[in-house]
Tab-separated table of C-alpha atoms and ligand atoms in Angstrom:
chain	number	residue	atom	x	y	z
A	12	UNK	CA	11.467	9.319	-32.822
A	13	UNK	CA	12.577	7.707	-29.804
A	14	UNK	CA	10.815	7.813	-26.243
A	15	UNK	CA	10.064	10.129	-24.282
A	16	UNK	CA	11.306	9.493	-20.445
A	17	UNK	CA	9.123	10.186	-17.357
A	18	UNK	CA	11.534	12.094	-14.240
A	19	UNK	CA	8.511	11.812	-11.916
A	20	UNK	CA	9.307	9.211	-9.959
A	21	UNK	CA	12.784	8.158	-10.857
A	22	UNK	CA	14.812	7.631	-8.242
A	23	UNK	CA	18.141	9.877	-7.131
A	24	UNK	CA	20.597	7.143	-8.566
A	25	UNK	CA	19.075	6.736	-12.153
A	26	UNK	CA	18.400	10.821	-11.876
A	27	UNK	CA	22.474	11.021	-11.268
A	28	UNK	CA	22.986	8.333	-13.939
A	29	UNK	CA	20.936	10.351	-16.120
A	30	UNK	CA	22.336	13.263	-15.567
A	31	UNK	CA	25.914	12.137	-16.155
A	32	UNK	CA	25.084	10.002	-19.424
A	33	UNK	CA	24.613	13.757	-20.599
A	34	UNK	CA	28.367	14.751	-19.666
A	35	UNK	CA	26.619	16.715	-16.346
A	36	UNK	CA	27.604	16.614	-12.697
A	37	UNK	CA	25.575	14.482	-10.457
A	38	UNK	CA	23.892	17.236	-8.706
A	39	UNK	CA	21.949	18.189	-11.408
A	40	UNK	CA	19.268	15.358	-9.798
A	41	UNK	CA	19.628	17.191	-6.075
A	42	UNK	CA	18.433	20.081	-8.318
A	43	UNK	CA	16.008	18.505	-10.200
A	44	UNK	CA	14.389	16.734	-7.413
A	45	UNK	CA	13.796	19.650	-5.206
A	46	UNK	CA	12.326	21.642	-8.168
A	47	UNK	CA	9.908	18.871	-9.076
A	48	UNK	CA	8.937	17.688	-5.596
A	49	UNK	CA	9.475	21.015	-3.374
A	50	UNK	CA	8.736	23.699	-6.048
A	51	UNK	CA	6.185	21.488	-7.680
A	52	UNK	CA	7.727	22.394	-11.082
A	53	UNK	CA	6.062	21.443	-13.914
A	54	UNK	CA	7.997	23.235	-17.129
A	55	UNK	CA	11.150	22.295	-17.970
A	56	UNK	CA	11.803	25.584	-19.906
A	57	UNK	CA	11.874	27.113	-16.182
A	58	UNK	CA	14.142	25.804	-14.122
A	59	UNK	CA	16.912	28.541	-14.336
A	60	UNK	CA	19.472	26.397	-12.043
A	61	UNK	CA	19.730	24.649	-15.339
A	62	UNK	CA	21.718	25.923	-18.342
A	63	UNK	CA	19.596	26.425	-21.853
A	64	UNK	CA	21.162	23.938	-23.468
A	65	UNK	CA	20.505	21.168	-20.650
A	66	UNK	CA	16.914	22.866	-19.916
A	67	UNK	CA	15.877	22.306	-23.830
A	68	UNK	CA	17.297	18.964	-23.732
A	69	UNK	CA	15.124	17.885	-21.070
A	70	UNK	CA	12.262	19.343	-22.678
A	71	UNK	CA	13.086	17.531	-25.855
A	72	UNK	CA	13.439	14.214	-24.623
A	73	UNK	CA	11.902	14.075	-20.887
A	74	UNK	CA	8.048	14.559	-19.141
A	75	UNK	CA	6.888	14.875	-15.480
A	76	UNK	CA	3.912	12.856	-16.108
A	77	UNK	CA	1.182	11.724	-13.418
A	78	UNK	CA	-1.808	9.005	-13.643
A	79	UNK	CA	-4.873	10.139	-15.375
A	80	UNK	CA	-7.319	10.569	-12.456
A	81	UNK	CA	-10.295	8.910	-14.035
A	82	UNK	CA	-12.917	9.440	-10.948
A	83	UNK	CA	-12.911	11.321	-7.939
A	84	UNK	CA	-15.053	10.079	-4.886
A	85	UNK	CA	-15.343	11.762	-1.457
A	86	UNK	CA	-16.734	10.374	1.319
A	87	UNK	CA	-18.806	12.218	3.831
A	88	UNK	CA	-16.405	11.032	6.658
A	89	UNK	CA	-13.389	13.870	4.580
A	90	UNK	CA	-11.636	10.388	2.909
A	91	UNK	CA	-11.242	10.686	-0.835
A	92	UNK	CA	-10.549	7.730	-3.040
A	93	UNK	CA	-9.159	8.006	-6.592
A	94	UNK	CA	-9.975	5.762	-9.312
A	95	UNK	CA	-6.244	6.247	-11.621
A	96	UNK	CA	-5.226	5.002	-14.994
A	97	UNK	CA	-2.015	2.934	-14.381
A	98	UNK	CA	0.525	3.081	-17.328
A	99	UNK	CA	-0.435	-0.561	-18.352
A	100	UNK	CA	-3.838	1.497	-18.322
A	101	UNK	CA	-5.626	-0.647	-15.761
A	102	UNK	CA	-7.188	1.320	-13.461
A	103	UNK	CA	-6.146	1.389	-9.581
A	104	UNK	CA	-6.905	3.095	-6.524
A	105	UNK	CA	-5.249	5.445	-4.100
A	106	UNK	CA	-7.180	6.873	-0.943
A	107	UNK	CA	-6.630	9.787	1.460
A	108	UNK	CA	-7.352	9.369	4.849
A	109	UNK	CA	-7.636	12.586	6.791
A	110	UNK	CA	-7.892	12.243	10.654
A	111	UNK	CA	-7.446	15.377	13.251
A	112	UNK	CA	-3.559	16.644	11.955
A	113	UNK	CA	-2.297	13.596	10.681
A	114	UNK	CA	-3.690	13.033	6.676
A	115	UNK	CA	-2.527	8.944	5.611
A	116	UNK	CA	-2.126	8.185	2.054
A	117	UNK	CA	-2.909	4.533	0.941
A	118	UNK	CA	-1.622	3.794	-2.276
A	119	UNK	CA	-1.375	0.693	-4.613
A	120	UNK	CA	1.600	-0.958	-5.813
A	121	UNK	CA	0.019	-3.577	-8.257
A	122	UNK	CA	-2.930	-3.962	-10.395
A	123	UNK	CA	-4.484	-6.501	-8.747
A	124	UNK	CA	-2.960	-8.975	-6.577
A	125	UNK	CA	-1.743	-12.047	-7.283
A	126	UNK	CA	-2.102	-13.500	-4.167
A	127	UNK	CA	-5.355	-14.554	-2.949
A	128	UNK	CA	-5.880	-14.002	0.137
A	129	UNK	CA	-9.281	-15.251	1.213
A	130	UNK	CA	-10.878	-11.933	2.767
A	131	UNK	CA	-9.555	-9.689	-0.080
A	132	UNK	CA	-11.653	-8.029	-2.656
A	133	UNK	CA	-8.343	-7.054	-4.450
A	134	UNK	CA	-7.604	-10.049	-4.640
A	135	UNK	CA	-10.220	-11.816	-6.343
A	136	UNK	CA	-10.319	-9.205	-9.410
A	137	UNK	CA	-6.904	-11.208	-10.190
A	138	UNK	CA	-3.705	-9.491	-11.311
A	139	UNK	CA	-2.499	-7.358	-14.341
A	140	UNK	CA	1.464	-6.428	-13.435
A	141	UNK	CA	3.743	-4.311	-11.072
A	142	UNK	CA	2.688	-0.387	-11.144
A	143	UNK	CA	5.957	1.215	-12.257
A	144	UNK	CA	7.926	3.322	-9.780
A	145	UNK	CA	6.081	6.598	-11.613
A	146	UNK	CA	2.923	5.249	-11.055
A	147	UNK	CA	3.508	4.505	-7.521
A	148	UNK	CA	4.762	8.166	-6.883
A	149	UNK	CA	2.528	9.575	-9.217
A	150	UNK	CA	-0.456	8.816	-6.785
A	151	UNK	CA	1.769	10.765	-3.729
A	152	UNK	CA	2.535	13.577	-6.034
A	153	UNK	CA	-1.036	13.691	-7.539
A	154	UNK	CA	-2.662	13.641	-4.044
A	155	UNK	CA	-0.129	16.395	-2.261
A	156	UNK	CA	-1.046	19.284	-4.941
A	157	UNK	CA	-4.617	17.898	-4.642
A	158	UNK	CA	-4.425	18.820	-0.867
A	159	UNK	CA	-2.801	21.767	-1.932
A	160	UNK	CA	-5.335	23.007	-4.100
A	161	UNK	CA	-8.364	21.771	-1.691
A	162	UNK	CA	-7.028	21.855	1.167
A	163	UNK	CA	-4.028	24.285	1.627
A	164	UNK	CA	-4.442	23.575	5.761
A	165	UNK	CA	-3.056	20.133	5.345
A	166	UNK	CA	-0.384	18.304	4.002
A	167	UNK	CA	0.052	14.902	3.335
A	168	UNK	CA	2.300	12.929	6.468
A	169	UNK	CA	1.828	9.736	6.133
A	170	UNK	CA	1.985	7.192	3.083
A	171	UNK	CA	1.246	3.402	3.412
A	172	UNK	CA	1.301	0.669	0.993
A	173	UNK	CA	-2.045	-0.718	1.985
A	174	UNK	CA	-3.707	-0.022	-1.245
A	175	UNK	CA	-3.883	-2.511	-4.360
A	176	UNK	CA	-1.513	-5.092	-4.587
A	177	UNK	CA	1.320	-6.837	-2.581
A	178	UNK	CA	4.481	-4.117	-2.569
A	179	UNK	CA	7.537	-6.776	-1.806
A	180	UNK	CA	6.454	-8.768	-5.501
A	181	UNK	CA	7.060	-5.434	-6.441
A	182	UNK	CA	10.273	-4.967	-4.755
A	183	UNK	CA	12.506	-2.605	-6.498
A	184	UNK	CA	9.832	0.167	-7.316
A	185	UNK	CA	8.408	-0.293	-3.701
A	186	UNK	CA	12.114	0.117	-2.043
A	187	UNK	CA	12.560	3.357	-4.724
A	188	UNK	CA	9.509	4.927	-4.417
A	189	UNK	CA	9.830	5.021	-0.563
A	190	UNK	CA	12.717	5.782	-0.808
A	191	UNK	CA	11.677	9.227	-2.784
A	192	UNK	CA	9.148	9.854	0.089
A	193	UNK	CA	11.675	9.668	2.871
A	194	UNK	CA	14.232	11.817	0.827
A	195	UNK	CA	14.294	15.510	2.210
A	196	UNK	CA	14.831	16.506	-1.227
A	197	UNK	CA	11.511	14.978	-2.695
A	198	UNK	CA	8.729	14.224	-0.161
A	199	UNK	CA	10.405	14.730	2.975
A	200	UNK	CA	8.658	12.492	5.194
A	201	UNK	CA	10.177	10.475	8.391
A	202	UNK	CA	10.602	6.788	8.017
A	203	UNK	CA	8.234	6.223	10.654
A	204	UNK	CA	5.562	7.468	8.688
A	205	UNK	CA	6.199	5.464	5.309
A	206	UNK	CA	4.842	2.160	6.044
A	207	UNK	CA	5.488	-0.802	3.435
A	208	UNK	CA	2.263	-3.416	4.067
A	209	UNK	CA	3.024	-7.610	3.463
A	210	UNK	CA	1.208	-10.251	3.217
A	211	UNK	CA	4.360	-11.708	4.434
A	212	UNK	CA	7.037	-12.047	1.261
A	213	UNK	CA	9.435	-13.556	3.802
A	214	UNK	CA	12.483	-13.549	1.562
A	215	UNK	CA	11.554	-9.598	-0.035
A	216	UNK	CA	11.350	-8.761	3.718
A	217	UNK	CA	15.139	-10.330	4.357
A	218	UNK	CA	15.907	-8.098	0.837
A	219	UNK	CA	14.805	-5.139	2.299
A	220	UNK	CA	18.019	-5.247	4.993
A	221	UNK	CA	19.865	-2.242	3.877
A	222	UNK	CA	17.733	-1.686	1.162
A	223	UNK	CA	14.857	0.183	3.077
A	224	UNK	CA	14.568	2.284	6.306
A	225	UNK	CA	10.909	2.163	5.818
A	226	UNK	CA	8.420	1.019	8.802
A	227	UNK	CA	7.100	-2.770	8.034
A	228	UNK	CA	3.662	-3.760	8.735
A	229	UNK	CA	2.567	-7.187	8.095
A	230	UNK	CA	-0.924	-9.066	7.289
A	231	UNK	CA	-1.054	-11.411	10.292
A	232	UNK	CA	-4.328	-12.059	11.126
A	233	UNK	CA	-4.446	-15.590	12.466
A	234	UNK	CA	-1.237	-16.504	14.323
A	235	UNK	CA	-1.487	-20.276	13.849
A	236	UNK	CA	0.083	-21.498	10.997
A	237	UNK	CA	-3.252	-24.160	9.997
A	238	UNK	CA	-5.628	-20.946	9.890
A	239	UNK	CA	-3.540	-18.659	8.304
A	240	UNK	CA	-2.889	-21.457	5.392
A	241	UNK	CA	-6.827	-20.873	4.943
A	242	UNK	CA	-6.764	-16.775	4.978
A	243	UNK	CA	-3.774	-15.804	3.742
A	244	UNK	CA	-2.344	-18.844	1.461
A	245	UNK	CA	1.051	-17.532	1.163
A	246	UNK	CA	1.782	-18.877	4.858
A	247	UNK	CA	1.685	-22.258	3.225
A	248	UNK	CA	5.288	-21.031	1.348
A	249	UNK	CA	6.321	-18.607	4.158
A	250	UNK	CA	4.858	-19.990	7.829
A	251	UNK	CA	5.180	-17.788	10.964
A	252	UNK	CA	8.448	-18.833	12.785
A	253	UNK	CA	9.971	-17.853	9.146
A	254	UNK	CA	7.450	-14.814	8.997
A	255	UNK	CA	8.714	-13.923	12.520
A	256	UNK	CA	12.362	-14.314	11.896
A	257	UNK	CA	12.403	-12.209	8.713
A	258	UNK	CA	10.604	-9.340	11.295
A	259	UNK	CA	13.201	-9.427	13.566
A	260	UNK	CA	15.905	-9.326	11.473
A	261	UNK	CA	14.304	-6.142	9.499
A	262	UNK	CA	13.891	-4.680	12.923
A	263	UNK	CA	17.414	-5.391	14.218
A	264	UNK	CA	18.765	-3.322	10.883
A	265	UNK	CA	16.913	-0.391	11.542
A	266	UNK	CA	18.767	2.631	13.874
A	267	UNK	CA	16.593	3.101	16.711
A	268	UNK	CA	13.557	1.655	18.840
A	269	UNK	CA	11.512	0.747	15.767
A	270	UNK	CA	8.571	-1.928	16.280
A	271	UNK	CA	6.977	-3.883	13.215
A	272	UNK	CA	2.578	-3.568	12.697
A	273	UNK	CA	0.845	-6.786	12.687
A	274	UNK	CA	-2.393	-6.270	10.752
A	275	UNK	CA	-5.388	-8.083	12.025
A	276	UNK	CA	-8.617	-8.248	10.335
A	277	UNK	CA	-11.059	-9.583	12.526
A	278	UNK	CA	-13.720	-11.727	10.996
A	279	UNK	CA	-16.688	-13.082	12.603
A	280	UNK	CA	-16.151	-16.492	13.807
A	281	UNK	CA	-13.214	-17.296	12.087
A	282	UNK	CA	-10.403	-15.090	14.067
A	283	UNK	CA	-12.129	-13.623	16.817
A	284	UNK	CA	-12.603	-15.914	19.316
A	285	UNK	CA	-10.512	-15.767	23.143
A	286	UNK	CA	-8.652	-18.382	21.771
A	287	UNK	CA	-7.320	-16.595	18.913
A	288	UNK	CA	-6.164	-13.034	20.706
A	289	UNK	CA	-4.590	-15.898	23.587
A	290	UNK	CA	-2.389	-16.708	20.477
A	291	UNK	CA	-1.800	-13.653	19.158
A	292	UNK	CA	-0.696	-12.395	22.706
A	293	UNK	CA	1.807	-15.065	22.930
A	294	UNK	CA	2.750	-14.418	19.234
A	295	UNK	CA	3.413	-10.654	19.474
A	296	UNK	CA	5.504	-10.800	23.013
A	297	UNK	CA	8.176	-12.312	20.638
A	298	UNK	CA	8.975	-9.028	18.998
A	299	UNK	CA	8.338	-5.459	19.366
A	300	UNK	CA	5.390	-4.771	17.597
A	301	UNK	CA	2.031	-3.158	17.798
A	302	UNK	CA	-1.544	-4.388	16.325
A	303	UNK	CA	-3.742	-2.920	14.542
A	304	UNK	CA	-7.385	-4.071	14.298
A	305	UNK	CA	-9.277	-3.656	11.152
A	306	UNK	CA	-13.258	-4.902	11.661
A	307	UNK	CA	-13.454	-6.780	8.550
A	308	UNK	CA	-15.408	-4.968	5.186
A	309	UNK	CA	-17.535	-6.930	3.564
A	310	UNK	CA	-17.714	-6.988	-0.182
A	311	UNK	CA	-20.306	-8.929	-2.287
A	312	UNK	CA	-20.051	-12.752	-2.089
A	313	UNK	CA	-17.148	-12.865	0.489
A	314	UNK	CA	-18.969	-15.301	2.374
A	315	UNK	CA	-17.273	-13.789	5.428
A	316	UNK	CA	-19.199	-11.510	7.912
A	317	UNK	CA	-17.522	-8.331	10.577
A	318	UNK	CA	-18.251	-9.342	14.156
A	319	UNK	CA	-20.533	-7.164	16.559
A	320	UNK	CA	-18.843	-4.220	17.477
A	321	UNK	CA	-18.472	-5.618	21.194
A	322	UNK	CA	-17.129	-8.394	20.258
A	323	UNK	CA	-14.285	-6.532	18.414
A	324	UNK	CA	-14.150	-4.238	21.779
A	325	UNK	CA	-13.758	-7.156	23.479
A	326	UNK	CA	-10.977	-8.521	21.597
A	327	UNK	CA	-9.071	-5.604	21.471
A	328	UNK	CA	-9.416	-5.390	25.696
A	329	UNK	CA	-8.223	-9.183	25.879
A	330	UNK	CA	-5.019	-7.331	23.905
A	331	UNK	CA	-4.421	-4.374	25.701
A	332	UNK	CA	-5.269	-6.354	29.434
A	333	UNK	CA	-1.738	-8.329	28.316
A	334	UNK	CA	0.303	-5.535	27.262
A	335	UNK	CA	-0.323	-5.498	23.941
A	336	UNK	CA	-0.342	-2.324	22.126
A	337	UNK	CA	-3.653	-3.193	19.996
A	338	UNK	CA	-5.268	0.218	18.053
A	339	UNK	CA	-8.385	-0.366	16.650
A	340	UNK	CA	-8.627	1.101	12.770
A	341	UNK	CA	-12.311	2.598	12.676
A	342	UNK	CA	-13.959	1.596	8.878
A	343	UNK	CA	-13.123	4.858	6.725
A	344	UNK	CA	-14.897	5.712	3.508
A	345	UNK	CA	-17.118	2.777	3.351
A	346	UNK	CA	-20.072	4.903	1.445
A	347	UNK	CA	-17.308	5.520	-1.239
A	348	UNK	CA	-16.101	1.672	-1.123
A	349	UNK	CA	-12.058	2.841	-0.159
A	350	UNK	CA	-11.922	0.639	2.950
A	351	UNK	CA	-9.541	-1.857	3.574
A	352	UNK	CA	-9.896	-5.071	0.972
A	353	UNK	CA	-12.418	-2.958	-0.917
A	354	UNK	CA	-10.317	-1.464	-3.645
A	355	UNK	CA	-10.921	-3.320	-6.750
A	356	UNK	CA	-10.009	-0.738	-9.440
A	357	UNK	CA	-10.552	-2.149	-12.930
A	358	UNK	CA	-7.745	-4.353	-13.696
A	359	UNK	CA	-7.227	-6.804	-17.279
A	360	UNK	CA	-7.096	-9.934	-15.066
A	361	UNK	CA	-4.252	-11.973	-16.587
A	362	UNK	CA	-5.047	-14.861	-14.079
A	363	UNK	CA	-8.548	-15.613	-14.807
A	364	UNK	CA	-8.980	-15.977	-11.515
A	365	UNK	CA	-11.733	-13.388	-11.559
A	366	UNK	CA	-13.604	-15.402	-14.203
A	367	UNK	CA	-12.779	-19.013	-11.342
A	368	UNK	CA	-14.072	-17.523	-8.549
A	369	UNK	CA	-17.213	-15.944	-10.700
A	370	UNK	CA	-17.729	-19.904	-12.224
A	371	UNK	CA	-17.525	-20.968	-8.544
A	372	UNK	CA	-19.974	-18.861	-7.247
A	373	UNK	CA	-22.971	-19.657	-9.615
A	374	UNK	CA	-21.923	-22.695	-9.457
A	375	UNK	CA	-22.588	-23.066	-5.898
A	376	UNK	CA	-25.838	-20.955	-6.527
A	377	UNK	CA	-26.627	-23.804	-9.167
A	378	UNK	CA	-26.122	-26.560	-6.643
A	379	UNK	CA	-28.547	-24.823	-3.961
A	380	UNK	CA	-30.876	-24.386	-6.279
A	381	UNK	CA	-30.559	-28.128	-7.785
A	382	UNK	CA	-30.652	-29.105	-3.990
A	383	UNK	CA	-33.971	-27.191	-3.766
A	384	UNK	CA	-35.435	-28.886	-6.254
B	411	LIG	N1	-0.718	-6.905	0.168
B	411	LIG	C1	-0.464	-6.041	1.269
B	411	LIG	C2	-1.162	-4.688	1.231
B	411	LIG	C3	-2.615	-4.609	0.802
B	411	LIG	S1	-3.946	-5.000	1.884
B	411	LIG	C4	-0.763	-6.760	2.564
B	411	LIG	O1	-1.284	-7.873	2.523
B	411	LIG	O2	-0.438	-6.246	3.627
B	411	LIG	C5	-4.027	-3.832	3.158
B	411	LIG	C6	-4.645	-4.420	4.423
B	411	LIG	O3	-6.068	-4.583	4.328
B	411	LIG	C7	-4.084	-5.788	4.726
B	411	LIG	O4	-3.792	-5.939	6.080
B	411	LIG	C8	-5.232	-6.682	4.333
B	411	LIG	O5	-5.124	-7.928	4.905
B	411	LIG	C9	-6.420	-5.875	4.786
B	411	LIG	N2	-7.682	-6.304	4.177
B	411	LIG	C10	-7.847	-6.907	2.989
B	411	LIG	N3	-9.156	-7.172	2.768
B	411	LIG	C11	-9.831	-6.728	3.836
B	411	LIG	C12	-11.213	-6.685	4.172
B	411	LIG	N4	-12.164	-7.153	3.354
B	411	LIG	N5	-11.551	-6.116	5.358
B	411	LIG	C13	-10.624	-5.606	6.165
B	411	LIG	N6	-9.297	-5.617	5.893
B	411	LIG	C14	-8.897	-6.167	4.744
């Protein structure tokens, strides 16, 4: 018997190439993408647009099918985060962020990461594979009937790739599933408010000219090239004047006054100094952007500590005394562990690197203790 295919998720061109592979017209995925996504169909068998022949072959050979949801956590603060079983069956994390009308979905795009950046708890649980485009939209679609059931008051408006995993190494699911959340036929939601996260893939960035119409936010947080090599290793490949580049051009192909998000986690004594926001200042005049501050979350054995509160309110003033537009992103869900860099899911680590940085740990442990001795 051969496989059966999942429609959740596929995009409108391989819907339309679908659809005409079976001698129909192309608007058969028009059709089929408003009754999944707008009528939240779920039976085949029903959709009456569809003749009986074409409605029993779909039912025969095709499935609307979402991630298992294997746990459920809610945080006092209204955030929920998701533990969900990928289709490679690792298990990965998507988290709602409610706050006053607006309610942000963060969702994952791999199982695991494989880059390692050096404040990331996704990062060290190493890397499984891409999530496929269904598993990506699977989260959205799971979590909009979940606010539908719970909480019929709101709907979901924004959706972010900050989640699990680096989107742009997953390129062509990341630019389709977007793409699915921006269409008015499926999810509906403006491109401002569909915002792809990089660590800073600077040619998947170039790749995304004409490709995407998405919002870009990038994973800055150092804007000299020698401390960013330490934090977030991929500068060594891709350094900032390239980084910055890339940015502009993305910016330049989008239609209207569109500004790029420089992510900044600030870490004690590593990135927050005067010195620091006196580079990022003269960094960020270069190109319309905005920043957004994220108090670093700790996770065990980081080695890496959040600064005082005033020193982050501090920071964030030298910012906004120069013009810069610099929002401050208030820890969310931290008693259910779905802040930012704390989504580890449970992912078959096909880098070791899990096991490497576990070695290196006791084996610093060892050497205290040997130097107590
Ligand atoms: N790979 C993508 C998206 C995932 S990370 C990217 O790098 O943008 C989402 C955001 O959380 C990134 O800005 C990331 O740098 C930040 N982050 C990671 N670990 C963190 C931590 N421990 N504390 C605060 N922010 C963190």
């Amino acid at each position: 018997m051969s496989q059966s295919i999942n429609l959740l998720g596929q995009s409108r061109s391989s819907l339309e190439r679908f659809f005409e592979d079976l001698g129909e017209k192309k608007f058969r995925a028009k059709q089929l993408l408003q009754w999944i996504y707008h009528h939240n169909g779920r039976d085949f068998s029903q959709i009456t647009v569809f003749s009986k022949a074409l409605r029993d072959h779909l039912s025969s050979v095709a499935t609307l099918e979402t991630p298992k949801v294997l746990e459920t956590h809610r945080s006092h603060d209204g955030t929920v985060r998701w533990l969900l079983q990928s289709s490679l069956e690792d298990a990965v994390e998507a988290v709602l962020i409610p706050d006053g009308k607006r309610s942000t979905l963060c969702i994952s795009s791999q199982a695991g990461c494989a880059l390692d950046c050096s404040f990331c708890a996704t990062g060290k649980q190493g890397f499984n594979g891409n999530l496929t485009t269904s598993d990506i939209v699977g989260q959205t679609y799971l979590v909009k009937n979940w606010l539908r059931e719970h909480q019929p008051d709101r709907s979901l408006t924004n959706v972010v790739f900050m989640g699990m995993g680096e989107p742009l190494l997953n390129f062509q699911s990341t630019v389709d599933a977007s793409s699915l959340f921006m269409d008015d036929d499926a999810f509906g939601l403006s491109k401002r408010r569909v915002t792809i996260s990089t660590a800073g893939v600077v040619p998947m960035i170039e790749a995304l000219i004409g490709q995407s119409e998405a919002s870009l936010a990038v994973s800055l947080h150092a804007a000299n090239d020698s401390l960013r090599d330490e934090l977030v290793p991929l500068n060594k490949k891709h350094p900032l004047e390239e980084l910055l580049a890339a940015c502009k051009n993305y910016l330049t192909s989008l239609e209207g006054r569109r500004s790029v998000t420089f992510e900044y986690t600030l870490i004690q004594d590593v990135n927050d100094q005067d010195r620091h926001a006196k580079e990022l200042i003269a960094f960020t005049r270069r190109i319309r952007s905005k920043v957004n501050l994220i108090p670093f979350n700790p996770f065990p054995r980081s080695g890496y500590k959040r600064p005082s509160i005033d020193r982050i309110k501090y920071f964030q003033s030298l910012l906004l005394n120069n013009g810069v537009v610099a929002t401050l992103r208030m820890t969310r869900g931290d008693d259910i562990n779905a802040a930012c860099g704390q989504l580890v899911g449970n992912v078959k680590d096909r880098t070791r690197r899990k096991l490497r940085h576990e070695r290196d740990y006791w084996e610093s442990i060892a050497t205290d203790i040997s130097n107590l001795t």
